[in-house]
Amino acid sequence: MSAQKPTPQDLSAQIASDIRDAIIAGDLIVDQRLPSEAELADQFSVSRPTVREALKRLAAQNLIRTQRGATGGAFVNRMSFEDAYGQQITTSTLLLSMNSVSFETACEARYALERACAPLSAQRRTPDHLATMRAEIVRQGQTGLSDEAFCASDVAFHRALVDGAGNPVLSYQLAGAVEAMQPLMNMITYTQRDRDRIIALHTQIADALEARGGAQTDDTLAALGEYTQTLARQAFARRGHSADHG
Amino acid sequence: MSAQKPTPQDLSAQIASDIRDAIIAGDLIVDQRLPSEAELADQFSVSRPTVREALKRLAAQNLIRTQRGATGGAFVNRMSFEDAYGQQITTSTLLLSMNSVSFETACEARYALERACAPLSAQRRTPDHLATMRAEIVRQGQTGLSDEAFCASDVAFHRALVDGAGNPVLSYQLAGAVEAMQPLMNMITYTQRDRDRIIALHTQIADALEARGGAQTDDTLAALGEYTQTLARQAFARRGHSADHG
DNA sequence: AAAAATCATTTGTCTGACAATTGGTTCCGG
DNA sequence: CCGGAACCAATTGTCAGACAAATGATTTTT
């Protein structure tokens, strides 16, 4: 009966919640202009700085954009796929780096999700997607490529695979899984032999997609996932050893 | 040599970016206390309100938490899976509702991702997961259940399936795909016959998971996805008709 | 009619202040 | 010496008012 949440929330957080709810509920539609900061301050009976803090919270979530000038103000933002990508990647990256998620768990999730794209990508990939993948494979074979650059190319390869499915929602969901893995992948040192093996598997995947072989793609992805897990286990075993000696 | 980005960004956005980068780079570790607002204002040569706006931006992304009092301040937040779920769902929901993503595209993505969990869930699901699924199936069969409640139960059922994979990263990634679909699913009117069919498929899925049948689960999920698409097509066809007449 | 100057509105930023919270500190009493 | 109560200091939360900067609309001038 009393207050479950008396005032654990700041005013700016409450106001942000109110406006956010209105946007989600559709009471505020895309590109609609919110009242000016002064008006909002009046409506909520708070000061303008407090309103501004609330608006900044919403802006941080890409829910609104602001523009200054005579006809300026805060406008409900159409959440773009690009915005969503960015948030997804930031969130996923931090989630993985801060929660002692094992490489194994993250890797399993990534390859499970990616395999979900395989049949669709085999069906719909365009020559563009294939070209991107082939180009990344070539890059991965270059001598003198740093491990970091190798991983970046790996990510680009896999993004092309995912995008090949031609489903932007899928691409968005996968963005986090693929990109957030990169920092973890960077912790591995790749020998030339490792790279050769990965490149061979990438080539198999590209070939399978070119031949519209969904099942083949899926199998090869599974193999690549397994191989990645093996590499990681070796890397961490080595690290564990040197830790013992350090 | 001039400015690539002259000043398209607010000061508070720049400061938020700086701090965010520091967190992502690991320069600021979990639970570490940031300098006080006054100190930050000094360091960045801005006023305290500007610093506060920056901090609110970060708080909106669950990157920091603030606490007041003598030993209070802003602390780097450990991004919890729960936090990440919430952001993921909000972002996905808005993305779908604002971008005229077709039901077909969203549904395809959802079932593709969910099928990725099938083999893992068949392998690892606990009796708890099965019990949840069975309970939701029972609920779905209750007479007088509103379409909305039916959809909510559907979501709960699918979440149990996904959680059964025992991979929190996977659960997190799927949260958006499954939950964000609910508003779209709510647009469909389910006849008793529709519900019976869905319940039958759900039962098949639960049975398959109980029998550790990954492939069977996958097949049934595919069938359920197809059926959902069919229902949606019918619903939209009807809607189109009445639109013609209205 | 076109261009330039002006204006009004709105966000961005600053200054200074006070309230509220909260852990630590000091002081008093036993 | 110990325990508790009063006090203190640091910090965030909020407010009020002001000015700067941007920007579209308006008015004036050419």
Coordinates of C-alpha atoms (C1' of nucleotides) in Angstrom, one line a residue:
Chain A
M1 CA 0.0 0.0 0.0
S2 CA 2.9 2.3 0.8
A3 CA 5.4 3.0 -1.9
Q4 CA 7.0 0.0 -3.5
K5 CA 9.4 2.3 -5.2
P6 CA 9.1 5.5 -3.2
T7 CA 11.6 7.6 -5.1
P8 CA 14.5 5.3 -6.0
Q9 CA 14.4 6.9 -9.4
D10 CA 15.6 10.4 -10.2
L11 CA 13.2 12.8 -11.7
S12 CA 15.1 12.8 -14.9
A13 CA 14.8 9.1 -15.1
Q14 CA 11.1 9.2 -14.4
I15 CA 10.5 11.8 -17.1
A16 CA 12.7 9.8 -19.5
S17 CA 10.6 6.7 -18.8
D18 CA 7.4 8.6 -19.3
I19 CA 8.4 9.8 -22.7
R20 CA 10.0 6.5 -23.6
D21 CA 6.7 4.7 -22.8
A22 CA 4.8 7.3 -24.9
I23 CA 7.1 6.6 -27.8
I24 CA 6.8 2.8 -27.5
A25 CA 3.1 3.0 -27.1
G26 CA 2.9 5.0 -30.2
D27 CA 1.5 8.1 -28.6
L28 CA 4.4 9.9 -30.0
I29 CA 5.1 9.0 -33.6
V30 CA 8.2 9.2 -35.7
D31 CA 9.4 12.7 -36.5
Q32 CA 6.9 14.2 -34.2
R33 CA 8.3 17.2 -32.3
L34 CA 8.2 17.1 -28.6
P35 CA 7.3 20.2 -26.6
S36 CA 10.2 22.5 -26.1
E37 CA 12.4 22.0 -23.0
A38 CA 10.7 25.0 -21.3
E39 CA 7.3 23.6 -22.0
L40 CA 8.3 20.1 -20.8
A41 CA 9.7 21.6 -17.7
D42 CA 6.4 23.3 -17.1
Q43 CA 4.4 20.2 -17.7
F44 CA 6.4 18.0 -15.4
S45 CA 6.9 20.8 -12.9
V46 CA 10.7 20.5 -12.9
S47 CA 13.5 22.7 -14.0
R48 CA 14.9 22.8 -17.5
P49 CA 18.2 21.1 -16.6
T50 CA 16.2 18.2 -15.2
V51 CA 14.3 18.0 -18.5
R52 CA 17.5 18.2 -20.4
E53 CA 19.0 15.3 -18.5
A54 CA 15.9 13.2 -19.3
L55 CA 16.2 14.1 -23.0
K56 CA 19.9 13.2 -23.0
R57 CA 19.0 9.8 -21.7
L58 CA 16.6 9.3 -24.6
A59 CA 19.1 10.6 -27.0
A60 CA 21.6 8.1 -25.7
Q61 CA 19.2 5.4 -26.8
N62 CA 18.6 7.0 -30.2
L63 CA 15.0 7.5 -29.3
I64 CA 15.1 11.2 -30.0
R65 CA 17.3 13.6 -31.9
T66 CA 17.6 17.3 -31.2
Q67 CA 18.1 20.2 -33.4
R68 CA 18.5 23.8 -32.4
G69 CA 17.2 26.9 -33.9
A70 CA 13.9 28.5 -34.3
T71 CA 12.1 25.4 -35.6
G72 CA 14.3 23.1 -33.7
G73 CA 13.5 20.9 -30.7
A74 CA 13.5 17.3 -29.9
F75 CA 12.0 14.9 -32.4
V76 CA 11.1 11.3 -32.2
N77 CA 13.8 9.4 -34.0
R78 CA 13.2 6.6 -36.5
M79 CA 15.5 4.0 -35.1
S80 CA 17.6 3.0 -38.0
F81 CA 19.1 -0.4 -38.4
E82 CA 22.5 1.3 -38.2
D83 CA 21.7 2.8 -34.8
A84 CA 20.4 -0.5 -33.7
Y85 CA 23.6 -2.2 -34.9
G86 CA 25.7 0.2 -32.9
Q87 CA 23.8 -0.3 -29.7
Q88 CA 23.7 -4.0 -30.1
I89 CA 27.4 -4.2 -30.6
T90 CA 28.2 -1.9 -27.7
T91 CA 25.9 -3.8 -25.4
S92 CA 27.1 -7.2 -26.5
T93 CA 30.8 -6.3 -26.3
L94 CA 30.4 -5.0 -22.8
L95 CA 28.3 -7.9 -21.7
L96 CA 31.0 -10.3 -22.8
S97 CA 33.9 -8.4 -21.5
M98 CA 32.4 -7.8 -18.1
N99 CA 30.7 -11.0 -17.2
S100 CA 33.5 -13.5 -17.5
V101 CA 31.5 -15.2 -20.2
S102 CA 33.7 -18.1 -21.3
F103 CA 35.0 -18.0 -24.8
E104 CA 33.3 -21.4 -25.2
T105 CA 29.9 -20.0 -24.4
A106 CA 30.2 -17.0 -26.6
C107 CA 31.7 -18.9 -29.4
E108 CA 28.9 -21.6 -29.2
A109 CA 26.3 -18.9 -29.3
R110 CA 27.9 -17.1 -32.3
Y111 CA 28.2 -20.2 -34.4
A112 CA 24.8 -21.5 -33.5
L113 CA 23.3 -18.2 -34.7
E114 CA 25.4 -17.9 -37.7
R115 CA 24.5 -21.4 -38.8
A116 CA 20.9 -20.3 -38.6
C117 CA 21.7 -17.9 -41.5
A118 CA 23.4 -20.6 -43.6
P119 CA 20.4 -22.0 -45.5
L120 CA 19.0 -18.5 -46.2
S121 CA 22.3 -17.2 -47.3
A122 CA 22.9 -20.1 -49.6
Q123 CA 19.5 -19.3 -51.1
R124 CA 19.8 -15.6 -51.5
R125 CA 23.4 -14.5 -51.4
T126 CA 24.2 -12.2 -54.3
P127 CA 27.4 -12.1 -56.3
D128 CA 28.3 -9.0 -54.3
H129 CA 28.3 -11.0 -51.1
L130 CA 30.4 -13.7 -52.6
A131 CA 32.8 -11.1 -54.0
T132 CA 33.2 -9.6 -50.5
M133 CA 33.9 -13.0 -49.0
R134 CA 36.5 -13.9 -51.7
A135 CA 38.2 -10.5 -51.2
E136 CA 38.4 -11.1 -47.5
I137 CA 39.8 -14.6 -48.0
V138 CA 42.5 -13.1 -50.2
R139 CA 43.3 -10.5 -47.5
Q140 CA 43.5 -13.2 -44.9
G141 CA 46.2 -15.0 -47.0
Q142 CA 48.4 -11.9 -47.2
T143 CA 51.8 -12.4 -45.4
G144 CA 52.6 -10.0 -42.7
L145 CA 49.0 -9.5 -41.7
S146 CA 48.7 -8.8 -38.0
D147 CA 46.5 -11.0 -35.9
E148 CA 44.2 -8.0 -35.3
A149 CA 43.8 -7.4 -39.0
F150 CA 43.2 -11.0 -39.6
C151 CA 40.4 -11.0 -37.1
A152 CA 38.9 -7.9 -38.6
S153 CA 38.9 -9.6 -42.0
D154 CA 37.3 -12.6 -40.4
V155 CA 34.5 -10.5 -39.0
A156 CA 34.0 -8.9 -42.4
F157 CA 33.8 -12.3 -44.0
H158 CA 31.2 -13.5 -41.6
R159 CA 29.2 -10.3 -41.9
A160 CA 29.0 -10.9 -45.6
L161 CA 27.8 -14.4 -44.9
V162 CA 25.1 -13.1 -42.6
D163 CA 24.1 -10.3 -44.9
G164 CA 23.7 -12.8 -47.7
A165 CA 20.6 -14.1 -46.0
G166 CA 19.0 -10.9 -47.1
N167 CA 17.1 -10.4 -43.9
P168 CA 18.0 -7.1 -42.2
V169 CA 16.5 -8.2 -38.9
L170 CA 18.8 -11.2 -38.9
S171 CA 21.8 -9.1 -39.8
Y172 CA 21.0 -6.8 -36.9
Q173 CA 20.6 -9.6 -34.4
L174 CA 23.8 -11.2 -35.6
A175 CA 25.8 -8.0 -35.5
G176 CA 26.2 -8.2 -31.8
A177 CA 27.1 -11.9 -31.8
V178 CA 29.7 -11.5 -34.5
E179 CA 31.3 -8.2 -33.6
A180 CA 31.4 -8.7 -29.9
M181 CA 33.4 -11.8 -30.4
Q182 CA 36.2 -9.9 -32.0
P183 CA 37.9 -8.8 -28.8
L184 CA 37.8 -12.4 -27.6
M185 CA 39.2 -13.7 -30.9
N186 CA 42.0 -11.1 -30.7
M187 CA 43.3 -12.8 -27.6
I188 CA 44.3 -15.8 -29.7
T189 CA 47.6 -15.9 -31.5
Y190 CA 47.2 -17.4 -35.0
T191 CA 50.0 -19.4 -36.4
Q192 CA 50.4 -19.7 -40.1
R193 CA 49.0 -23.2 -39.9
D194 CA 46.0 -21.9 -38.1
R195 CA 45.4 -19.3 -40.6
D196 CA 45.7 -21.7 -43.5
R197 CA 43.2 -24.0 -41.9
I198 CA 40.7 -21.1 -41.4
I199 CA 41.2 -19.8 -44.9
A200 CA 40.6 -23.3 -46.2
L201 CA 37.3 -23.5 -44.3
H202 CA 36.3 -20.0 -45.4
T203 CA 37.0 -21.0 -49.0
Q204 CA 34.8 -24.1 -48.5
I205 CA 32.0 -21.9 -47.2
A206 CA 32.3 -19.5 -50.1
D207 CA 32.2 -22.4 -52.5
A208 CA 29.2 -23.9 -50.8
L209 CA 27.3 -20.6 -50.9
E210 CA 28.2 -20.1 -54.5
A211 CA 26.8 -23.6 -55.2
R212 CA 23.7 -22.8 -53.2
G213 CA 24.6 -25.5 -50.8
G214 CA 22.9 -24.7 -47.5
A215 CA 23.7 -27.9 -45.8
Q216 CA 27.3 -27.9 -46.9
T217 CA 27.6 -24.3 -45.6
D218 CA 26.1 -25.3 -42.3
D219 CA 28.5 -28.3 -41.9
T220 CA 31.5 -26.2 -42.7
L221 CA 30.4 -23.5 -40.3
A222 CA 30.1 -26.2 -37.6
A223 CA 33.6 -27.4 -38.4
L224 CA 34.9 -23.8 -38.2
G225 CA 33.2 -23.3 -34.9
E226 CA 34.8 -26.5 -33.6
Y227 CA 38.2 -25.5 -34.9
T228 CA 37.9 -22.1 -33.3
Q229 CA 37.0 -23.7 -30.0
T230 CA 40.1 -25.9 -30.3
L231 CA 42.4 -22.9 -31.0
A232 CA 40.9 -21.1 -28.0
R233 CA 41.5 -24.1 -25.7
Q234 CA 45.1 -24.3 -26.8
A235 CA 45.6 -20.5 -26.4
F236 CA 44.1 -20.6 -22.9
A237 CA 46.1 -23.7 -21.9
R238 CA 49.3 -21.9 -22.9
R239 CA 48.2 -18.8 -21.1
G240 CA 47.4 -20.9 -18.0
H241 CA 50.9 -22.4 -18.2
S242 CA 52.7 -19.1 -18.3
A243 CA 50.4 -17.9 -15.5
D244 CA 51.6 -20.9 -13.4
H245 CA 55.2 -19.8 -14.0
G246 CA 54.5 -16.1 -13.5
Chain B
M1 CA 43.9 19.2 -41.5
S2 CA 40.8 21.2 -40.6
A3 CA 38.1 19.5 -38.5
Q4 CA 36.7 16.3 -39.9
K5 CA 34.0 16.6 -37.3
P6 CA 34.0 20.3 -36.6
T7 CA 31.4 20.2 -33.8
P8 CA 28.4 18.3 -34.9
Q9 CA 28.5 16.7 -31.5
D10 CA 27.4 18.3 -28.2
L11 CA 30.0 18.6 -25.5
S12 CA 28.0 16.3 -23.4
A13 CA 28.0 13.7 -26.2
Q14 CA 31.7 14.0 -26.7
I15 CA 32.4 13.6 -23.0
A16 CA 30.1 10.6 -22.9
S17 CA 31.9 9.1 -25.8
D18 CA 35.3 9.6 -24.1
I19 CA 34.2 7.9 -21.0
R20 CA 32.4 5.2 -22.9
D21 CA 35.5 4.5 -24.9
A22 CA 37.5 4.3 -21.7
I23 CA 35.1 1.8 -20.3
I24 CA 35.1 -0.3 -23.4
A25 CA 38.9 -0.2 -23.6
G26 CA 39.1 -1.3 -20.1
D27 CA 40.8 1.8 -18.8
L28 CA 37.9 2.0 -16.3
I29 CA 37.1 -1.3 -14.8
V30 CA 33.9 -2.6 -13.2
D31 CA 32.9 -0.9 -10.0
Q32 CA 35.6 1.7 -10.3
R33 CA 34.5 5.1 -9.2
L34 CA 34.7 7.9 -11.7
P35 CA 35.9 11.3 -10.5
S36 CA 33.2 13.5 -9.0
E37 CA 31.1 15.6 -11.3
A38 CA 33.0 18.7 -10.1
E39 CA 36.4 17.0 -10.9
L40 CA 35.1 15.8 -14.3
A41 CA 33.9 19.3 -15.1
D42 CA 37.4 20.6 -14.3
Q43 CA 39.1 17.9 -16.3
F44 CA 37.0 18.5 -19.4
S45 CA 36.8 22.2 -18.8
V46 CA 33.0 22.3 -18.9
S47 CA 30.4 23.1 -16.4
R48 CA 28.8 20.6 -14.1
P49 CA 25.4 20.4 -15.8
T50 CA 27.3 19.5 -19.0
V51 CA 29.1 16.7 -17.2
R52 CA 25.8 15.6 -15.7
E53 CA 24.2 15.3 -19.1
A54 CA 27.1 13.2 -20.2
L55 CA 26.7 10.9 -17.2
K56 CA 23.0 10.6 -17.8
R57 CA 23.7 9.4 -21.3
L58 CA 26.0 6.7 -19.9
A59 CA 23.5 5.8 -17.2
A60 CA 20.8 5.4 -19.9
Q61 CA 23.0 2.7 -21.5
N62 CA 23.6 1.0 -18.1
L63 CA 27.2 1.8 -18.4
I64 CA 27.4 3.6 -15.0
R65 CA 25.3 3.8 -11.9
T66 CA 25.3 6.7 -9.5
Q67 CA 25.0 6.9 -5.8
R68 CA 24.8 9.9 -3.7
G69 CA 26.2 10.7 -0.4
A70 CA 29.7 11.1 1.0
T71 CA 31.2 8.0 -0.6
G72 CA 28.9 8.3 -3.6
G73 CA 29.6 9.1 -7.1
A74 CA 29.4 7.4 -10.5
F75 CA 30.6 3.8 -10.8
V76 CA 31.3 1.7 -13.8
N77 CA 28.5 -0.7 -13.9
R78 CA 28.8 -4.4 -14.6
M79 CA 26.4 -4.8 -17.4
S80 CA 24.1 -7.6 -16.3
F81 CA 22.4 -10.0 -18.6
E82 CA 19.1 -8.6 -17.3
D83 CA 20.1 -5.0 -18.3
A84 CA 21.2 -6.3 -21.7
Y85 CA 17.9 -8.2 -22.2
G86 CA 16.0 -5.0 -21.5
Q87 CA 18.0 -2.9 -23.9
Q88 CA 17.8 -5.5 -26.5
I89 CA 14.1 -5.8 -26.3
T90 CA 13.5 -2.1 -26.3
T91 CA 15.7 -1.6 -29.3
S92 CA 14.3 -4.5 -31.2
T93 CA 10.8 -3.6 -30.5
L94 CA 11.2 0.0 -31.7
L95 CA 13.3 -1.1 -34.7
L96 CA 10.5 -3.4 -35.8
S97 CA 7.6 -1.0 -35.1
M98 CA 9.3 2.0 -36.8
N99 CA 10.8 0.6 -39.9
S100 CA 7.9 -1.1 -41.6
V101 CA 9.7 -4.4 -41.3
S102 CA 7.4 -6.9 -42.8
F103 CA 5.9 -9.6 -40.5
E104 CA 7.5 -12.1 -42.9
T105 CA 11.0 -10.8 -42.4
A106 CA 10.7 -10.5 -38.7
C107 CA 9.1 -13.9 -38.4
E108 CA 11.7 -15.5 -40.6
A109 CA 14.5 -14.1 -38.5
R110 CA 12.9 -15.2 -35.3
Y111 CA 12.4 -18.8 -36.3
A112 CA 15.8 -19.0 -38.0
L113 CA 17.4 -17.9 -34.7
E114 CA 15.2 -20.1 -32.6
R115 CA 16.0 -23.1 -34.7
A116 CA 19.6 -22.5 -33.9
C117 CA 18.8 -23.2 -30.3
A118 CA 17.0 -26.5 -31.0
P119 CA 19.8 -28.9 -31.0
L120 CA 21.4 -27.4 -27.9
S121 CA 18.1 -27.2 -26.1
A122 CA 17.4 -30.8 -26.9
Q123 CA 20.7 -31.7 -25.4
R124 CA 20.6 -29.6 -22.3
R125 CA 17.1 -28.7 -21.4
T126 CA 16.3 -29.5 -17.7
P127 CA 13.1 -30.8 -16.3
D128 CA 12.4 -27.3 -15.2
H129 CA 12.4 -26.0 -18.8
L130 CA 10.1 -28.8 -19.8
A131 CA 7.7 -28.1 -16.9
T132 CA 7.5 -24.5 -17.9
M133 CA 6.7 -25.4 -21.5
R134 CA 4.1 -27.9 -20.4
A135 CA 2.5 -25.3 -18.1
E136 CA 2.3 -22.8 -20.9
I137 CA 0.8 -25.3 -23.2
V138 CA -1.9 -25.9 -20.6
R139 CA -2.5 -22.2 -20.3
Q140 CA -2.8 -21.8 -24.0
G141 CA -5.6 -24.4 -24.0
Q142 CA -7.7 -22.6 -21.5
T143 CA -11.0 -21.3 -22.8
G144 CA -11.7 -17.7 -22.7
L145 CA -8.0 -16.8 -23.0
S146 CA -7.5 -13.4 -24.8
D147 CA -5.4 -13.3 -27.8
E148 CA -3.0 -11.1 -26.0
A149 CA -2.6 -13.6 -23.1
F150 CA -2.3 -16.4 -25.7
C151 CA 0.6 -14.5 -27.3
A152 CA 2.2 -13.8 -23.9
S153 CA 2.1 -17.5 -23.1
D154 CA 3.5 -18.2 -26.5
V155 CA 6.5 -16.0 -25.7
A156 CA 7.0 -17.7 -22.4
F157 CA 7.0 -21.0 -24.1
H158 CA 9.6 -20.0 -26.6
R159 CA 11.7 -18.4 -24.0
A160 CA 11.8 -21.6 -22.1
L161 CA 12.9 -23.4 -25.2
V162 CA 15.7 -20.9 -25.8
D163 CA 16.8 -20.9 -22.2
G164 CA 16.9 -24.7 -22.4
A165 CA 20.0 -24.3 -24.5
G166 CA 21.8 -23.3 -21.3
N167 CA 23.7 -20.6 -23.1
P168 CA 23.0 -17.2 -21.5
V169 CA 24.6 -15.4 -24.5
L170 CA 22.2 -17.2 -26.8
S171 CA 19.2 -16.3 -24.5
Y172 CA 20.2 -12.7 -24.5
Q173 CA 20.5 -12.5 -28.3
L174 CA 17.2 -14.3 -28.7
A175 CA 15.4 -12.1 -26.2
G176 CA 15.0 -9.3 -28.7
A177 CA 14.0 -11.6 -31.6
V178 CA 11.3 -13.3 -29.5
E179 CA 9.9 -10.5 -27.4
A180 CA 9.9 -7.9 -30.2
M181 CA 7.7 -10.1 -32.2
Q182 CA 5.0 -10.1 -29.7
P183 CA 3.4 -6.8 -30.8
L184 CA 3.3 -8.1 -34.3
M185 CA 1.9 -11.4 -33.2
N186 CA -0.8 -9.5 -31.3
M187 CA -2.1 -8.1 -34.5
I188 CA -3.3 -11.6 -35.5
T189 CA -6.7 -12.9 -34.4
Y190 CA -6.4 -16.6 -33.5
T191 CA -9.4 -18.8 -34.1
Q192 CA -9.8 -21.8 -31.9
R193 CA -8.6 -23.9 -34.7
D194 CA -5.5 -21.8 -35.0
R195 CA -4.8 -22.2 -31.4
D196 CA -5.4 -25.9 -31.4
R197 CA -2.9 -26.3 -34.2
I198 CA -0.3 -24.2 -32.4
I199 CA -0.8 -26.1 -29.2
A200 CA -0.3 -29.3 -31.1
L201 CA 2.9 -28.1 -32.5
H202 CA 4.0 -26.9 -29.1
T203 CA 3.3 -30.2 -27.7
Q204 CA 5.3 -31.9 -30.4
I205 CA 8.2 -29.6 -29.6
A206 CA 8.0 -30.3 -25.9
D207 CA 7.9 -34.0 -26.6
A208 CA 10.8 -33.8 -29.0
L209 CA 12.9 -31.9 -26.4
E210 CA 11.9 -34.4 -23.7
A211 CA 13.1 -37.2 -26.0
R212 CA 16.3 -35.2 -26.7
G213 CA 15.4 -35.1 -30.4
G214 CA 17.2 -32.1 -31.8
A215 CA 16.3 -32.7 -35.4
Q216 CA 12.7 -33.4 -34.5
T217 CA 12.5 -30.1 -32.6
D218 CA 14.1 -28.3 -35.5
D219 CA 11.6 -29.7 -38.0
T220 CA 8.6 -28.8 -35.8
L221 CA 9.9 -25.3 -35.2
A222 CA 10.2 -24.9 -38.9
A223 CA 6.6 -26.1 -39.3
L224 CA 5.5 -23.7 -36.6
G225 CA 7.2 -20.9 -38.4
E226 CA 5.6 -21.7 -41.6
Y227 CA 2.2 -22.0 -40.0
T228 CA 2.7 -18.6 -38.3
Q229 CA 3.5 -17.1 -41.7
T230 CA 0.4 -18.5 -43.1
L231 CA -1.8 -17.1 -40.3
A232 CA -0.2 -13.7 -40.8
R233 CA -0.8 -13.8 -44.5
Q234 CA -4.5 -14.6 -43.9
A235 CA -4.8 -11.9 -41.3
F236 CA -3.2 -9.3 -43.5
A237 CA -5.3 -10.4 -46.5
R238 CA -8.4 -9.9 -44.5
R239 CA -7.1 -6.6 -43.3
G240 CA -6.4 -5.6 -46.8
H241 CA -9.9 -6.5 -47.9
S242 CA -11.6 -4.5 -45.2
A243 CA -9.2 -1.6 -46.1
D244 CA -10.5 -1.8 -49.6
H245 CA -14.0 -1.6 -48.4
G246 CA -13.3 1.2 -45.9
Chain C
dA1 C1' 11.5 40.0 -57.2
dA2 C1' 15.7 38.9 -55.1
dA3 C1' 18.9 39.6 -51.6
dA4 C1' 20.2 41.2 -47.2
dA5 C1' 19.3 42.4 -42.5
dT6 C1' 16.6 41.5 -38.6
dC7 C1' 13.9 38.8 -35.4
dA8 C1' 12.1 35.2 -32.6
dT9 C1' 12.5 30.7 -31.0
dT10 C1' 15.0 27.0 -29.3
dT11 C1' 18.8 24.3 -27.8
dG12 C1' 23.6 24.5 -25.7
dT13 C1' 26.3 26.1 -21.9
dC14 C1' 27.6 28.5 -17.7
dT15 C1' 27.2 30.2 -12.9
dG16 C1' 25.8 29.8 -8.4
dA17 C1' 23.1 28.1 -5.1
dC18 C1' 20.5 25.0 -2.1
dA19 C1' 18.4 20.4 -0.8
dA20 C1' 19.0 15.5 0.1
dT21 C1' 21.7 11.6 1.1
dT22 C1' 25.1 9.1 3.3
dG23 C1' 29.4 7.4 5.0
dG24 C1' 32.8 8.8 8.2
dT25 C1' 34.2 11.4 12.5
dT26 C1' 34.0 13.2 16.8
dC27 C1' 32.3 13.5 21.2
dC28 C1' 30.0 12.1 25.2
dG29 C1' 28.5 8.7 28.5
dG30 C1' 28.8 4.3 30.6
Chain D
dC1 C1' 37.7 0.8 26.5
dC2 C1' 33.5 0.6 24.1
dG3 C1' 28.8 2.1 22.2
dG4 C1' 25.9 5.2 20.5
dA5 C1' 24.5 9.7 19.2
dA6 C1' 25.4 14.0 17.2
dC7 C1' 27.9 16.2 13.8
dC8 C1' 30.5 16.9 9.5
dA9 C1' 32.0 16.7 4.9
dA10 C1' 31.5 15.1 0.3
dT11 C1' 28.6 14.1 -3.4
dT12 C1' 24.7 13.9 -6.3
dG13 C1' 20.0 15.9 -7.3
dT14 C1' 17.5 20.0 -8.3
dC15 C1' 16.6 24.7 -9.2
dA16 C1' 16.7 29.6 -11.1
dG17 C1' 18.5 32.8 -14.2
dA18 C1' 21.4 34.2 -17.7
dC19 C1' 23.8 34.4 -22.1
dA20 C1' 25.6 32.2 -26.5
dA21 C1' 24.7 30.0 -30.8
dA22 C1' 22.1 28.3 -34.3
dT23 C1' 18.3 28.6 -37.5
dG24 C1' 14.1 29.2 -39.9
dA25 C1' 10.8 33.0 -40.6
dT26 C1' 10.1 37.8 -41.3
dT27 C1' 10.9 42.2 -42.7
dT28 C1' 13.4 45.6 -45.1
dT29 C1' 16.2 47.1 -48.7
dT30 C1' 17.9 47.2 -53.2

